[in-house]
PDB file of C-alpha atoms in Angstrom:
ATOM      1  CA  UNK W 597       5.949  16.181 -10.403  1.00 53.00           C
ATOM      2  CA  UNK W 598       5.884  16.116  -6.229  1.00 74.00           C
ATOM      3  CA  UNK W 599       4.348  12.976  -4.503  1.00 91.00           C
ATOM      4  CA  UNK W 600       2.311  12.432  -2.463  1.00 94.00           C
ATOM      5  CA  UNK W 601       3.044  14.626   0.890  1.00 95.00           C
ATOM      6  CA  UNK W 602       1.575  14.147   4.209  1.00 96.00           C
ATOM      7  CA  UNK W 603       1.900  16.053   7.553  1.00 96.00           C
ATOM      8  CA  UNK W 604       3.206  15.456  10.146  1.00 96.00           C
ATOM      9  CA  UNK W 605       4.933  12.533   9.832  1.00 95.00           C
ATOM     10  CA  UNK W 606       5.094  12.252  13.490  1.00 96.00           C
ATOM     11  CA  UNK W 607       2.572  12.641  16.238  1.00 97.00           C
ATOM     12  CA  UNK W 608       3.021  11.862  19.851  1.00 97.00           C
ATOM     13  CA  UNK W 609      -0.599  12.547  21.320  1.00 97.00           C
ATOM     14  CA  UNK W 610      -2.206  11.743  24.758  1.00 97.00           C
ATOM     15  CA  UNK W 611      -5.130   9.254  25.071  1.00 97.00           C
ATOM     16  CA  UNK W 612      -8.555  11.071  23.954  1.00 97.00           C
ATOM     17  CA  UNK W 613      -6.947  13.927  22.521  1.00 97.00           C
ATOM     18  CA  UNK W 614      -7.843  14.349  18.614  1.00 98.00           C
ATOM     19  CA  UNK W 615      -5.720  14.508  15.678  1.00 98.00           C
ATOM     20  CA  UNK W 616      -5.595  15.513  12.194  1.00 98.00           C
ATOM     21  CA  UNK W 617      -3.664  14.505   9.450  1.00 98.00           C
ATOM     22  CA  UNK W 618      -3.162  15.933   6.196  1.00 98.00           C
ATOM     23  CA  UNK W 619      -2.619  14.549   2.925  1.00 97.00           C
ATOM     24  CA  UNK W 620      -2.038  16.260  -0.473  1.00 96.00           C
ATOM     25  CA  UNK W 621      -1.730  13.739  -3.456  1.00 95.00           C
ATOM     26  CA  UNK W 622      -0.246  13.941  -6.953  1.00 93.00           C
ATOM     27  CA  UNK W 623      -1.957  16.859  -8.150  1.00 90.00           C
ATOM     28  CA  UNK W 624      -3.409  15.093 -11.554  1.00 87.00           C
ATOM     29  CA  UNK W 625      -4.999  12.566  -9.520  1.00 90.00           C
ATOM     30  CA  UNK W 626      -8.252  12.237  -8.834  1.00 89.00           C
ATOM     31  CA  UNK W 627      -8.185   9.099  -6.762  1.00 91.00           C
ATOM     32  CA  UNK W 628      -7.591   8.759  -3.061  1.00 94.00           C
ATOM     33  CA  UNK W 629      -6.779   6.616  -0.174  1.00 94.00           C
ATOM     34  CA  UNK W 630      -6.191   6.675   3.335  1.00 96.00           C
ATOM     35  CA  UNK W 631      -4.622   3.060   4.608  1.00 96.00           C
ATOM     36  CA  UNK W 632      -3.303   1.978   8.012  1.00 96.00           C
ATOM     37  CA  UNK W 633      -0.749   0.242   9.144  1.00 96.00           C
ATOM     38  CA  UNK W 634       0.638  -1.250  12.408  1.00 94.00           C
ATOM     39  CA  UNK W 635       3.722  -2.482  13.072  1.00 89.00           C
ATOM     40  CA  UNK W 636       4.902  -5.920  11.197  1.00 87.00           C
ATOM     41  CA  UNK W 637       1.890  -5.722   8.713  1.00 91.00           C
ATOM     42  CA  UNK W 638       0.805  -5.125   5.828  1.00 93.00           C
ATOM     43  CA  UNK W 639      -1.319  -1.568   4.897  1.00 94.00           C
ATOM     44  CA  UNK W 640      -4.902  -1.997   5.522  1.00 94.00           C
ATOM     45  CA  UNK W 641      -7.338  -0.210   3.581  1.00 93.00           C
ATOM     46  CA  UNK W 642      -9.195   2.923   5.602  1.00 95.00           C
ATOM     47  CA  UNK W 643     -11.245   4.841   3.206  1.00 94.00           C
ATOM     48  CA  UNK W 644     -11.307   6.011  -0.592  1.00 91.00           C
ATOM     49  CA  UNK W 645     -12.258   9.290  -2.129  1.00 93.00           C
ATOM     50  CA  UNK W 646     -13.061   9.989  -5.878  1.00 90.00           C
ATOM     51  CA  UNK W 647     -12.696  13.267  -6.367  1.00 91.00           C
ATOM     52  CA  UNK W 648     -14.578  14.638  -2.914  1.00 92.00           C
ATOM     53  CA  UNK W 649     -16.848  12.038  -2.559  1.00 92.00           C
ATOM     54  CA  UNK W 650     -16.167   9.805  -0.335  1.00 92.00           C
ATOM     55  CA  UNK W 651     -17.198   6.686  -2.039  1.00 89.00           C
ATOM     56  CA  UNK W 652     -16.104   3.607  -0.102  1.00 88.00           C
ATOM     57  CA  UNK W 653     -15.269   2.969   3.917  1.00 90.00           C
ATOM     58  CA  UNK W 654     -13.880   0.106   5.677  1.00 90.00           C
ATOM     59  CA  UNK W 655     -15.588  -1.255   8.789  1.00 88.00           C
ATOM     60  CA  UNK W 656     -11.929  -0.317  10.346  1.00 83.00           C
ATOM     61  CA  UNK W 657     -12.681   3.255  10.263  1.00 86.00           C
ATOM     62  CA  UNK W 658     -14.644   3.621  13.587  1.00 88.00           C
ATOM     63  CA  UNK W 659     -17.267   6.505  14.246  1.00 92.00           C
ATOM     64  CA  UNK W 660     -14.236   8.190  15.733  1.00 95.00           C
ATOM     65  CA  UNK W 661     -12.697   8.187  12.458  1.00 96.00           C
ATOM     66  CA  UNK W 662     -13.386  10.740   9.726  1.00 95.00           C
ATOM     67  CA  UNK W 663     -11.618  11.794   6.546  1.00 96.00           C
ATOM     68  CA  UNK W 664     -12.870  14.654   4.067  1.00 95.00           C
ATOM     69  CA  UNK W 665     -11.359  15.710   0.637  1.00 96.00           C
ATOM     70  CA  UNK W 666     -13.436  19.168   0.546  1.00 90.00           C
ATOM     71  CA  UNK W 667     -12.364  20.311  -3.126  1.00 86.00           C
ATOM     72  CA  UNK W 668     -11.096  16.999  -4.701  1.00 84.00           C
ATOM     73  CA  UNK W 669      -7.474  18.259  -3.817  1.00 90.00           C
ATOM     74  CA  UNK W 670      -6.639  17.687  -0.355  1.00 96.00           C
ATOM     75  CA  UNK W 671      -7.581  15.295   2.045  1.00 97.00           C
ATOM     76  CA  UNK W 672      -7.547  15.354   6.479  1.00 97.00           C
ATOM     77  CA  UNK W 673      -7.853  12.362   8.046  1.00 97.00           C
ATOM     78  CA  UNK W 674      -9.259  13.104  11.664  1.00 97.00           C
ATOM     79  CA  UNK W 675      -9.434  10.815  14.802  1.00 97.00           C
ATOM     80  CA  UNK W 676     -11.300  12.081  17.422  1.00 97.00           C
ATOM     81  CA  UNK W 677     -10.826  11.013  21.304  1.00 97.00           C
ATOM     82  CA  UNK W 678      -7.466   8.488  20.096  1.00 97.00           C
ATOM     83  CA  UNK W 679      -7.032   5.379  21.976  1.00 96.00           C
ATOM     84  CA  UNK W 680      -3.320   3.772  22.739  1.00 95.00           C
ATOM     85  CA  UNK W 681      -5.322   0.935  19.834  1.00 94.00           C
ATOM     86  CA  UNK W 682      -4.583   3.917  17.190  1.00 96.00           C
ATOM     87  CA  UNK W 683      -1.120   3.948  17.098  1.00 97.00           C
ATOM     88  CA  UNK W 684       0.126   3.188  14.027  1.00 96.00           C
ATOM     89  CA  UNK W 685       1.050   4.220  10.491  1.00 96.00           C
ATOM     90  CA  UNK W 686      -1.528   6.039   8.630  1.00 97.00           C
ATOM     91  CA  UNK W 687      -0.836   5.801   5.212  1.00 96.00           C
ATOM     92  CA  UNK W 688      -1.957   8.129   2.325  1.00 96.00           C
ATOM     93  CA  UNK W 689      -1.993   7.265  -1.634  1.00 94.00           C
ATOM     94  CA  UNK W 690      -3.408   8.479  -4.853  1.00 92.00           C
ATOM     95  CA  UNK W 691      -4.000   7.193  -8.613  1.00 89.00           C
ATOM     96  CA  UNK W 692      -5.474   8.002 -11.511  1.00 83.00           C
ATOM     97  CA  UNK W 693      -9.088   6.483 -12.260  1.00 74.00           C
ATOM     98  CA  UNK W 694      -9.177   4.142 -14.845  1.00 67.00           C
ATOM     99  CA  UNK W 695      -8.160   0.086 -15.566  1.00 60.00           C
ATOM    100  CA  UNK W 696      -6.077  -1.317 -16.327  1.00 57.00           C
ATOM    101  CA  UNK W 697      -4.228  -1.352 -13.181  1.00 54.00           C
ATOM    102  CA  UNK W 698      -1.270   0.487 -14.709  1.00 55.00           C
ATOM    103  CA  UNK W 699      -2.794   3.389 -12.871  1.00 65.00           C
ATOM    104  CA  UNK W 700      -0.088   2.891 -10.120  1.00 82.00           C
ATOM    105  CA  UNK W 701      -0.532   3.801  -6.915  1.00 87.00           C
ATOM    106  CA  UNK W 702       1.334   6.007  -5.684  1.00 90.00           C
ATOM    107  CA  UNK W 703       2.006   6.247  -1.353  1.00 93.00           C
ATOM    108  CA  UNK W 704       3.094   9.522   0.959  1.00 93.00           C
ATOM    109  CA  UNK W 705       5.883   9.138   3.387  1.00 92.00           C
ATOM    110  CA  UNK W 706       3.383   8.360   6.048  1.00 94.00           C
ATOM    111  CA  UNK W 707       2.319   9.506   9.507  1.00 96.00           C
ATOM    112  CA  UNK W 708       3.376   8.081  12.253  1.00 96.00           C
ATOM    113  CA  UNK W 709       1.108   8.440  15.308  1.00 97.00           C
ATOM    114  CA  UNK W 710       1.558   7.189  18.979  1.00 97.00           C
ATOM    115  CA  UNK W 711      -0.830   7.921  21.744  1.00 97.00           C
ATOM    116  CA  UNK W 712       0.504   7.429  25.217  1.00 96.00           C
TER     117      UNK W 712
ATOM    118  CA  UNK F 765     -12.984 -12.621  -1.426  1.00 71.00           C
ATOM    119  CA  UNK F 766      -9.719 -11.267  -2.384  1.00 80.00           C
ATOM    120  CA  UNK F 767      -6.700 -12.493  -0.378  1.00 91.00           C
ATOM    121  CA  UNK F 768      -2.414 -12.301  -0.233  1.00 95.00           C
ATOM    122  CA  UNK F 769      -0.751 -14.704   1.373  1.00 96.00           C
ATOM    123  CA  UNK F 770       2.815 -13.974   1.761  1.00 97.00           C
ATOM    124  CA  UNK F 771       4.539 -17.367   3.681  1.00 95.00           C
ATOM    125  CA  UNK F 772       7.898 -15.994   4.520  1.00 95.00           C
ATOM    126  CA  UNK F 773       8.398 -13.391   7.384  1.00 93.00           C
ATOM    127  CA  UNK F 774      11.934 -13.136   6.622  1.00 94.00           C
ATOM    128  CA  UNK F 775      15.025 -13.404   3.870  1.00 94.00           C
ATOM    129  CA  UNK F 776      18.685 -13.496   3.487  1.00 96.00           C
ATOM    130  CA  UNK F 777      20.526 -12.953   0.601  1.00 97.00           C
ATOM    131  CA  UNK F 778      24.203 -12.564   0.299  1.00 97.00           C
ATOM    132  CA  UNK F 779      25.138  -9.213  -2.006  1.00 97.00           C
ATOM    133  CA  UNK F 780      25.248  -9.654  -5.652  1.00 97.00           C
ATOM    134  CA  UNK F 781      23.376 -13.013  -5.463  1.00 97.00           C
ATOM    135  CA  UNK F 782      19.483 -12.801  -7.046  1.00 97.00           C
ATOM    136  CA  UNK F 783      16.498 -13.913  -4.025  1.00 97.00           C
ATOM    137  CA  UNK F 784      12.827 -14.425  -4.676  1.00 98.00           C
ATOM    138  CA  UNK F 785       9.980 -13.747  -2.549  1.00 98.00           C
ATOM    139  CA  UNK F 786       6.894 -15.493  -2.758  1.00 98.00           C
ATOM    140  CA  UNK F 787       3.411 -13.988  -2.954  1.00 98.00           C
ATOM    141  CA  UNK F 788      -0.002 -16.125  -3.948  1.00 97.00           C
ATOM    142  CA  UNK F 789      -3.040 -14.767  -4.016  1.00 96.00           C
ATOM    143  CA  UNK F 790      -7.109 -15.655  -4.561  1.00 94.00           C
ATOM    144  CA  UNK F 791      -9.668 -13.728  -6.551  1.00 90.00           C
ATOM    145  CA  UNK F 792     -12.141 -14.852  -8.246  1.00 87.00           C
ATOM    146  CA  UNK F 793     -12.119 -12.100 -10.680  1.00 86.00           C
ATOM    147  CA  UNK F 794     -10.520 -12.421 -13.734  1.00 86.00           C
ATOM    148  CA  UNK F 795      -9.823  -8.852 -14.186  1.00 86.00           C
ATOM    149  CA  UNK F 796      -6.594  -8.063 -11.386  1.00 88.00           C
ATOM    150  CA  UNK F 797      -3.681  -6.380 -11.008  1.00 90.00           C
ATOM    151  CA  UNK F 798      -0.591  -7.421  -9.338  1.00 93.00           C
ATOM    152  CA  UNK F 799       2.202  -5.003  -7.202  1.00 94.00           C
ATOM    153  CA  UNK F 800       5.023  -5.082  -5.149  1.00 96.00           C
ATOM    154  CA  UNK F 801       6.116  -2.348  -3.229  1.00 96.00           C
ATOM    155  CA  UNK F 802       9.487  -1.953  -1.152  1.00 97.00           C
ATOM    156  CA  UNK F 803       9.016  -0.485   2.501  1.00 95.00           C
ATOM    157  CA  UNK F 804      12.358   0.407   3.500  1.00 94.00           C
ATOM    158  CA  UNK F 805      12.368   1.341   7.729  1.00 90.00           C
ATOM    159  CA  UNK F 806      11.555   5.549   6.536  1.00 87.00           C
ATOM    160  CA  UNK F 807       8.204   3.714   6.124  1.00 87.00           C
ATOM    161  CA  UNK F 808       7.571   5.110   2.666  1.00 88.00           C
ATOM    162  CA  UNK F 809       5.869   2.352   0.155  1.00 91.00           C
ATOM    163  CA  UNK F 810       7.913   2.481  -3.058  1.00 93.00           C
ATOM    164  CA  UNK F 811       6.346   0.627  -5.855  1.00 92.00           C
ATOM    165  CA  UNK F 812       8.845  -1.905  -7.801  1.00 95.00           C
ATOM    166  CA  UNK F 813       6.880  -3.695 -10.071  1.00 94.00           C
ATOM    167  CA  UNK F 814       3.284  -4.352 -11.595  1.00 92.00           C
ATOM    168  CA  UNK F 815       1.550  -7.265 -13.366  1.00 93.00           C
ATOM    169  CA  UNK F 816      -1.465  -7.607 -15.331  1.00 90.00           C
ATOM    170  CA  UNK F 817      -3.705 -10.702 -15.315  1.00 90.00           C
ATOM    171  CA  UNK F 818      -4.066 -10.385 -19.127  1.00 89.00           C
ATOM    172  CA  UNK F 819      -0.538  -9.559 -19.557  1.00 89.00           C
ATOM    173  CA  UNK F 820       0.952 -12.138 -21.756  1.00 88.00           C
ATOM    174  CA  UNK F 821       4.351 -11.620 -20.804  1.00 93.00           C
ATOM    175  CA  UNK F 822       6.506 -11.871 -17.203  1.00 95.00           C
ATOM    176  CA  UNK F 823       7.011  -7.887 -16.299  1.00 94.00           C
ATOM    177  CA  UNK F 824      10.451  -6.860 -15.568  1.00 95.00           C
ATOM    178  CA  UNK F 825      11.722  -3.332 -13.948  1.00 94.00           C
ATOM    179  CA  UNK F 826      15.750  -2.987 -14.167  1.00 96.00           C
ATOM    180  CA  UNK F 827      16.775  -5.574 -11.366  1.00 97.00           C
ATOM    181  CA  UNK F 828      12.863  -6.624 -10.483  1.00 97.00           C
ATOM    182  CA  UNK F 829      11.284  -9.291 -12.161  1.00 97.00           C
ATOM    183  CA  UNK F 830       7.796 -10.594 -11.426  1.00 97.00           C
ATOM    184  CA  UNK F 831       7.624 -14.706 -12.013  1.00 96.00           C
ATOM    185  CA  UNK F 832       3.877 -14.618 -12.853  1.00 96.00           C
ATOM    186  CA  UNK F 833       1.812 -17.977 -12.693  1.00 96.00           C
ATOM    187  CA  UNK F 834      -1.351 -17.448 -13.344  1.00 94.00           C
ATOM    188  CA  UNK F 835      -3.180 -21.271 -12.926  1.00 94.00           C
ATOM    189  CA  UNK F 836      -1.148 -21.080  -9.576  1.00 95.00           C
ATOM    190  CA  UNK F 837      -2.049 -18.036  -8.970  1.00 95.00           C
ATOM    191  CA  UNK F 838       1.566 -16.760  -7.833  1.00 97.00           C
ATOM    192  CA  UNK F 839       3.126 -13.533  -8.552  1.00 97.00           C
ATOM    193  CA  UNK F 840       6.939 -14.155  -7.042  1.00 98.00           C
ATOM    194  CA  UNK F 841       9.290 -11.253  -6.911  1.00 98.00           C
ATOM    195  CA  UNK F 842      12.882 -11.794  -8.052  1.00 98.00           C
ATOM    196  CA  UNK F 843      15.672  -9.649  -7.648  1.00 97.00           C
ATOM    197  CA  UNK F 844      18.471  -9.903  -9.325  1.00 96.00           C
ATOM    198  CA  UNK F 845      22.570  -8.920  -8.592  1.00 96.00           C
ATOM    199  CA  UNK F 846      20.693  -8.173  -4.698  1.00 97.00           C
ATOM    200  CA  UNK F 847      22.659  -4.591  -3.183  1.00 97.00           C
ATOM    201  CA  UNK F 848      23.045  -3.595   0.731  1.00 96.00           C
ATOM    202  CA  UNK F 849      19.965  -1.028  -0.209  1.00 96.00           C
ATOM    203  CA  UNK F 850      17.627  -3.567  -0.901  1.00 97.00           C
ATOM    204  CA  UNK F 851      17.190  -4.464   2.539  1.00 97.00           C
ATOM    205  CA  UNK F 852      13.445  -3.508   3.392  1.00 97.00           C
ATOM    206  CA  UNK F 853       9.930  -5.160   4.105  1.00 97.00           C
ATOM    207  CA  UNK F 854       8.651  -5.850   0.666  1.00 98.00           C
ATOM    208  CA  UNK F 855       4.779  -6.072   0.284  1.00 97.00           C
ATOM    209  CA  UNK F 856       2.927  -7.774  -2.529  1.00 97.00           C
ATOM    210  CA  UNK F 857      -0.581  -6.368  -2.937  1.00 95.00           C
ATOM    211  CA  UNK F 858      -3.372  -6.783  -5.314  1.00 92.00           C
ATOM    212  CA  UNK F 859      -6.698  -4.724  -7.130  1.00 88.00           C
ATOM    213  CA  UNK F 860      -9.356  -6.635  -8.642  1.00 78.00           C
ATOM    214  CA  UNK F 861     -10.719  -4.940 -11.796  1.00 71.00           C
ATOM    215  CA  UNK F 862     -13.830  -2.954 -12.454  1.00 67.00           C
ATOM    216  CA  UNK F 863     -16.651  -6.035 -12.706  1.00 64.00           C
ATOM    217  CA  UNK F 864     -16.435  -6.297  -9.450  1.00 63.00           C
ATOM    218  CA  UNK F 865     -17.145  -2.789  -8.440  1.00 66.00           C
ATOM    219  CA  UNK F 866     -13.215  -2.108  -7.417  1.00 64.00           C
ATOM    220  CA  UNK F 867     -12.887   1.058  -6.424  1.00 69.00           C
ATOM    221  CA  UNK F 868      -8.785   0.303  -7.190  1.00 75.00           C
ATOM    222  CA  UNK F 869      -8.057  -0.078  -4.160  1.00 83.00           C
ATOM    223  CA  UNK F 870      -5.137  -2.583  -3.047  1.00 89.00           C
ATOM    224  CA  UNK F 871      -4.952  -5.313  -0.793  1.00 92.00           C
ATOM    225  CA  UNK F 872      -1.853  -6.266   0.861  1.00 95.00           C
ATOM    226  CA  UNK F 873      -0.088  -9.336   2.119  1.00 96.00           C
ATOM    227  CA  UNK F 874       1.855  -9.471   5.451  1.00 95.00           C
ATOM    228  CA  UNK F 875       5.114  -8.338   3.654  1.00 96.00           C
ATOM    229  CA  UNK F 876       8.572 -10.083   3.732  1.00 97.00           C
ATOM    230  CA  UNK F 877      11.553  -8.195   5.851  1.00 97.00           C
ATOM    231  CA  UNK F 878      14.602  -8.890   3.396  1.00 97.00           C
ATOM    232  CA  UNK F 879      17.997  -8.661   4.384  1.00 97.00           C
ATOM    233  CA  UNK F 880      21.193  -8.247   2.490  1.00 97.00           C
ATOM    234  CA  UNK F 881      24.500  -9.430   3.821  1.00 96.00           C
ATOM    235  CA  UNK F 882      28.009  -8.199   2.115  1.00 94.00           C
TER     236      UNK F 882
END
């Protein structure tokens, strides 16, 4: 049983240049999140994907901002035209559906990104 | 609206001695769950420990216990005989259940940045 991967795990990128990040979960899982997190704090919640549809979105993730899970597996996490404001952690996870919250879940190794 | 509150930026424990961090949180669902995770500075979120609001019983994991208070509505983390490796940012997070439309997804507090001294 891998866990959850992501790539790259670091990213040096110049202001308004985009970005992609990939995430590829545990593979029984069908749940998936994308989280954030900046230096000093705690994760904050980006987007979630059941299966491929993309069922919730925080008001964090900006029009510049979009993530896709095309076949349920996979998911890329895309920011478009970065900002030095986008540097940070992005964090990827995955569970099971289902309550009770026993259905762990389970983070990648992160991706670090810093735009200069 | 859910919330975690963790009040102390920063611990220090001498090795082999046991250290609890705090967490509190608010929901007003009665249907939750409660985890800690362990960031160490590789930035990978380990999970430790979970607790369920119906769960009768204090949940323990080898070294990790959770000190759950439910009418306080704390869920501290002790660890016990503390080793040089548990030095790390530990985050206490929380999912409300399914009545209120929870997707699952957690909510975390600021963390804690533990450090263990030999």
């Amino acid at each position: 049983d891998t866990g959850v991967s992501q790539d790259p795990r670091h990213k040096i990128t110049k202001r308004g240049q985009n970005v992609t990040f990939r995430c590829d979960p545990i593979s029984e899982h069908n749940r998936l999140y994308w989280y954030r997190q900046t230096l000093g704090q705690g994760p904050e919640f980006l987007t979630y994907f059941q299966n491929e549809a993309q069922l919730e979105k925080s008001r964090l993730l900006s029009d510049r901002f979009s993530a896709e899970r095309p076949k349920g597996s996979f998911s890329t996490l895309e920011i478009q035209r970065t900002e030095q404001g986008d540097s940070a952690m992005y964090l990827c996870a995955s569970s099971l559906q289902g309550w009770p919250g026993g259905n762990t879940i389970y983070f990648g190794e992160g991706s670090w990104l810093t735009v200069v | 609206a859910q919330k975690i509150t963790q009040t102390q930026p920063g611990m220090f424990v001498q090795e082999k001695e046991a250290v609890t961090l705090d967490c509190t949180y608010d929901t007003s669902d009665p249907s939750y769950g409660l985890f800690w995770y362990k960031q160490p500075s590789s930035g990978e979120m380990i999970f430790l420990i979970y607790q369920g609001s119906y769960d009768q019983q204090n949940a323990t994991e080898g070294r990790y216990s959770l000190n759950f208070q439910k009418a306080r509505k704390s869920a501290n983390l002790v660890i016990s005989a503390s080793q040089l490796g548990d030095s790390a940012m530990y985050f206490c997070a929380m999912r409300e259940g399914p009545s209120s439309g929870n997707t699952g997804k957690l909510i975390f507090g600021q963390g804690t940045t533990l450090q263990v001294k030999p």
